[in-house]
Amino acid sequence: MIEVKNLTKSFGKQVVFKDINFKIADGEFVSIVGRNGAGKTTLVKILMGLEKKTSGEIVMGHKNQIGYVPQFRNIDLDYPLNIEQFMRLNLKFTLNPQKRRHDSEEVERILQQTNLSEIRDRPLGLASGGEKQKAYLAQALVNRPEILILDESTASLDVDVKIQLMDLVSELNKKHGLTVLFITHDSELTKRYTKRALLFENKSVESIDVNQIAEDMFE
Amino acid sequence: MFEYEFMREAFIASTFIAITAGIVGVFVVSRNMSFLSHTLSEIGFAGAAFGILVGISPLAGMILFTLISSIAVGSLSTESSRREASISAISSLFIGLGILFLSLSSESSSYATNILFGSIVGISAKEVTQLMFLAIFVIVVFIISYKPLTFDSFDHIGAQASGLNTRLLSVVFLITLALSVSIGAQIVGSLLVFVLLTLPGATARYLVHSVPKLLMISVGLSLAGVWLGLYLAFVTNWPVTFFISAFEVIAYFLGLSYKNWKLSH
Ligand SMILES: Nc1ncnc2c1ncn2[C@@H]1O[C@H](COP(=O)(O)OP(=O)(O)O)[C@@H](O)[C@H]1O
Ligand SMILES: [Mg+2]
């Protein structure tokens, strides 16, 4: 479970959000929505310990097992590593042969699950937008996280590719009980995959039913 | 050629230099630091000239200057574009300083040529030992930090997202880069040491797609370049740096053509 109590974050004088409160249950698949600059990415960074909170409290069950797929990645056309090697970057170093075998099995399983097996040897720079997002997801999964945070991973993807990616995430959520925080601007996807959304608005956060989300709410 | 003591020493020194440069180069290229390594070699030139002027060795002067500058760079803002502009301003200052130091010192100008263009005859047995230890130090640092350094170098944002201390890794890397520039310059010269520190690593990217393979190809190309360069320099009496840079540049363009050919098939 993630519980946020009276959390406030400001950068200098600029207050991003003030005294926000919410809970996310284990195994929940929740959307996080709000306009650009509302503080969604900042919240995630605080949860991950990558950014300091200004005040407030965060209670979390499994602090170390968050898989985070960041909003921006700089993989250009010349990027040399292939998809499997890119995934493996996130594995912890170990000399223990048993752990290494276990890691390899895990990589294998995730490659299958994300439908990347056949293109595992392809340089990531040459992969399509959807394949790249799947590779980012796959990399975040190799450490067996219990919480997965997707920061606008479906932005700029074609509709059918979005659905493919989200179906996969949904399956991980249902079968493996993975808690998913899905940051998005896509009201259709929130309705299709989640029941509840945390709406960032006017420096605060409100938990709403996805059916309350209007088309132009985060423009 | 190995009947000559100086050739044996040059050979041993070059071998260690090439292995270090080949390894470091893979990371220089993936961290987009080709430009910085070029600047560091210019700063190294000033350091070597300073070393001559105050009577410590050129190598020590070089290490002093490159270490201080790389730590300064590491503690500057992480905004890389801003970094490049200020770095190029600083590098012209250092070239000027290097020229000043050389003209102030009483040593002959052949010293200056050695620093700038490299030399295979200038290296003493004591210096070979120093270079070996420095090279081994760099290699050991790489082995220890291999896993996090690879993550950070090949996916900086992902490494940050996974909670790695990327700041510390950056400082560690810059220190090894400073040392590599300093030891590489002893054979290739500070004018062209960045050739060894960037081209083999860049060429490898056109050929293979995993980190261990990148390292193998980069070290291989680097070794082939210096060995061939030493041999040809010995036979022809032309400068070793010419042969090394010619070899690495040709390998680079062959690699690039191979990649383009593969893309179109
Ligand atoms: N490191 C930072 N320094 C200063 N301001 C920041 C920093 N990171 C984010 N901000 C500001 O905080 C606000 C929230 O940003 P962000 O969390 O990225 O929004 P979102 O992800 O909801 O689009 C924005 O106004 C942004 O400019
Ligand atoms: Mg954001």
Short mmCIF file of C-alpha atoms in Angstrom, two decimals, chain B residues 29-202:
data_model
loop_
_atom_site.label_atom_id
_atom_site.label_comp_id
_atom_site.label_asym_id
_atom_site.label_seq_id
_atom_site.Cartn_x
_atom_site.Cartn_y
_atom_site.Cartn_z
CA VAL B 29 31.24 7.72 -26.78
CA SER B 30 28.12 6.46 -25.07
CA ARG B 31 28.25 9.30 -22.55
CA ASN B 32 28.63 11.82 -25.39
CA MET B 33 31.93 13.02 -24.06
CA SER B 34 34.07 12.95 -27.20
CA PHE B 35 34.20 16.70 -27.08
CA LEU B 36 35.23 16.78 -23.44
CA SER B 37 38.00 14.25 -24.01
CA HIS B 38 39.34 16.46 -26.78
CA THR B 39 39.36 19.43 -24.42
CA LEU B 40 40.98 17.40 -21.67
CA SER B 41 43.85 16.55 -23.96
CA GLU B 42 44.41 20.25 -24.63
CA ILE B 43 44.32 20.91 -20.91
CA GLY B 44 46.74 18.02 -20.56
CA PHE B 45 49.14 19.76 -22.91
CA ALA B 46 49.16 22.81 -20.64
CA GLY B 47 49.67 20.49 -17.66
CA ALA B 48 52.64 18.78 -19.27
CA ALA B 49 54.19 22.13 -20.14
CA PHE B 50 53.60 23.24 -16.57
CA GLY B 51 55.27 20.07 -15.32
CA ILE B 52 58.35 20.85 -17.41
CA LEU B 53 58.40 24.46 -16.25
CA VAL B 54 58.29 23.69 -12.52
CA GLY B 55 60.46 20.60 -12.80
CA ILE B 56 57.97 17.82 -12.02
CA SER B 57 57.50 15.32 -14.84
CA PRO B 58 55.23 16.14 -17.81
CA LEU B 59 53.09 13.13 -16.87
CA ALA B 60 52.59 14.41 -13.32
CA GLY B 61 51.75 17.91 -14.61
CA MET B 62 49.27 16.43 -17.03
CA ILE B 63 47.55 14.31 -14.41
CA LEU B 64 47.37 17.30 -12.08
CA PHE B 65 45.72 19.55 -14.68
CA THR B 66 43.33 16.99 -16.16
CA LEU B 67 42.20 15.70 -12.77
CA ILE B 68 41.44 19.17 -11.45
CA SER B 69 39.56 20.13 -14.61
CA SER B 70 37.54 16.95 -14.78
CA ILE B 71 36.48 17.26 -11.17
CA ALA B 72 35.57 20.89 -11.84
CA VAL B 73 33.49 19.81 -14.83
CA GLY B 74 31.80 17.11 -12.76
CA SER B 75 30.75 19.57 -10.10
CA LEU B 76 29.50 22.12 -12.62
CA SER B 77 25.88 22.07 -13.71
CA THR B 78 24.65 18.83 -15.28
CA GLU B 79 23.20 20.79 -18.18
CA SER B 80 25.42 19.37 -20.91
CA SER B 81 24.89 22.06 -23.53
CA ARG B 82 25.94 24.81 -21.19
CA ARG B 83 28.88 22.63 -20.25
CA GLU B 84 30.13 22.41 -23.83
CA ALA B 85 30.15 26.16 -24.39
CA SER B 86 32.06 26.91 -21.22
CA ILE B 87 34.42 24.01 -21.84
CA SER B 88 35.50 25.28 -25.25
CA ALA B 89 36.15 28.73 -23.81
CA ILE B 90 38.33 27.20 -21.11
CA SER B 91 40.23 24.99 -23.53
CA SER B 92 41.54 27.89 -25.61
CA LEU B 93 42.83 29.48 -22.43
CA PHE B 94 44.72 26.29 -21.62
CA ILE B 95 46.37 26.01 -25.02
CA GLY B 96 47.59 29.56 -24.55
CA LEU B 97 48.85 28.71 -21.08
CA GLY B 98 50.67 25.64 -22.38
CA ILE B 99 52.49 27.72 -24.98
CA LEU B 100 53.38 30.28 -22.32
CA PHE B 101 54.75 27.63 -19.92
CA LEU B 102 56.88 26.12 -22.67
CA SER B 103 58.36 29.44 -23.69
CA LEU B 104 59.14 30.27 -20.06
CA SER B 105 60.90 26.99 -19.41
CA SER B 106 64.46 26.48 -20.47
CA GLU B 107 63.94 22.99 -21.89
CA SER B 108 64.54 22.46 -25.58
CA SER B 109 61.65 22.60 -27.99
CA SER B 110 61.92 18.89 -28.77
CA TYR B 111 60.15 18.35 -25.46
CA ALA B 112 57.23 20.38 -26.73
CA THR B 113 57.02 18.35 -29.91
CA ASN B 114 57.00 15.13 -27.89
CA ILE B 115 54.14 16.31 -25.73
CA LEU B 116 52.07 17.53 -28.63
CA PHE B 117 52.74 14.85 -31.20
CA GLY B 118 53.83 11.88 -29.14
CA SER B 119 56.98 9.86 -29.44
CA ILE B 120 58.18 6.32 -29.13
CA VAL B 121 61.72 7.08 -28.21
CA GLY B 122 61.11 9.35 -25.26
CA ILE B 123 59.90 6.77 -22.77
CA SER B 124 62.14 5.49 -19.98
CA ALA B 125 61.78 2.22 -18.08
CA LYS B 126 60.64 4.13 -15.01
CA GLU B 127 57.94 5.88 -16.99
CA VAL B 128 56.75 2.60 -18.43
CA THR B 129 56.22 1.30 -14.92
CA GLN B 130 54.30 4.44 -13.97
CA LEU B 131 52.09 4.15 -17.05
CA MET B 132 51.45 0.47 -16.31
CA PHE B 133 50.34 1.15 -12.77
CA LEU B 134 48.08 4.01 -13.83
CA ALA B 135 46.56 1.88 -16.58
CA ILE B 136 45.95 -1.00 -14.18
CA PHE B 137 44.38 1.39 -11.70
CA VAL B 138 41.95 2.65 -14.37
CA ILE B 139 41.08 -0.88 -15.44
CA VAL B 140 40.43 -1.98 -11.85
CA VAL B 141 38.13 1.01 -11.27
CA PHE B 142 36.21 -0.04 -14.39
CA ILE B 143 35.87 -3.61 -13.25
CA ILE B 144 34.57 -2.53 -9.85
CA SER B 145 32.05 -0.03 -11.19
CA TYR B 146 31.22 -1.97 -14.35
CA LYS B 147 27.54 -2.70 -13.74
CA PRO B 148 26.31 0.71 -12.53
CA LEU B 149 28.63 2.57 -14.88
CA THR B 150 27.28 0.67 -17.88
CA PHE B 151 23.71 1.35 -16.84
CA ASP B 152 24.42 5.05 -16.39
CA SER B 153 26.42 5.34 -19.61
CA PHE B 154 23.97 3.48 -21.84
CA ASP B 155 20.73 4.68 -20.25
CA HIS B 156 21.31 7.67 -18.01
CA ILE B 157 17.61 8.34 -17.44
CA GLY B 158 16.89 4.71 -16.66
CA ALA B 159 19.81 4.59 -14.24
CA GLN B 160 18.49 7.66 -12.45
CA ALA B 161 15.01 6.16 -12.38
CA SER B 162 16.38 3.02 -10.77
CA GLY B 163 17.95 5.11 -8.02
CA LEU B 164 21.65 4.84 -8.91
CA ASN B 165 23.95 7.59 -7.66
CA THR B 166 24.69 8.94 -11.13
CA ARG B 167 26.53 11.98 -9.79
CA LEU B 168 29.13 9.83 -8.08
CA LEU B 169 29.46 7.64 -11.18
CA SER B 170 30.06 10.72 -13.27
CA VAL B 171 32.90 11.87 -11.03
CA VAL B 172 34.47 8.40 -10.99
CA PHE B 173 34.29 8.27 -14.76
CA LEU B 174 35.79 11.74 -15.22
CA ILE B 175 38.72 10.78 -13.01
CA THR B 176 39.44 7.69 -15.08
CA LEU B 177 39.07 9.76 -18.24
CA ALA B 178 41.60 12.30 -16.95
CA LEU B 179 44.07 9.51 -16.16
CA SER B 180 43.52 7.89 -19.56
CA VAL B 181 44.14 11.14 -21.39
CA SER B 182 47.35 11.65 -19.44
CA ILE B 183 48.76 8.21 -20.02
CA GLY B 184 47.58 7.99 -23.63
CA ALA B 185 49.26 11.27 -24.48
CA GLN B 186 52.66 9.81 -23.59
CA ILE B 187 52.72 7.80 -26.80
CA VAL B 188 50.17 9.40 -29.11
CA GLY B 189 50.73 12.97 -27.97
CA SER B 190 48.14 15.29 -26.50
CA LEU B 191 47.12 16.61 -29.89
CA LEU B 192 45.73 13.25 -30.96
CA VAL B 193 45.14 11.20 -27.82
CA PHE B 194 41.41 11.72 -28.24
CA VAL B 195 41.69 9.65 -31.44
CA LEU B 196 42.41 6.58 -29.31
CA LEU B 197 39.81 7.62 -26.76
CA THR B 198 36.93 8.04 -29.17
CA LEU B 199 37.36 6.39 -32.57
CA PRO B 200 37.68 2.68 -31.59
CA GLY B 201 34.68 3.06 -29.27
CA ALA B 202 32.68 4.82 -31.98
#
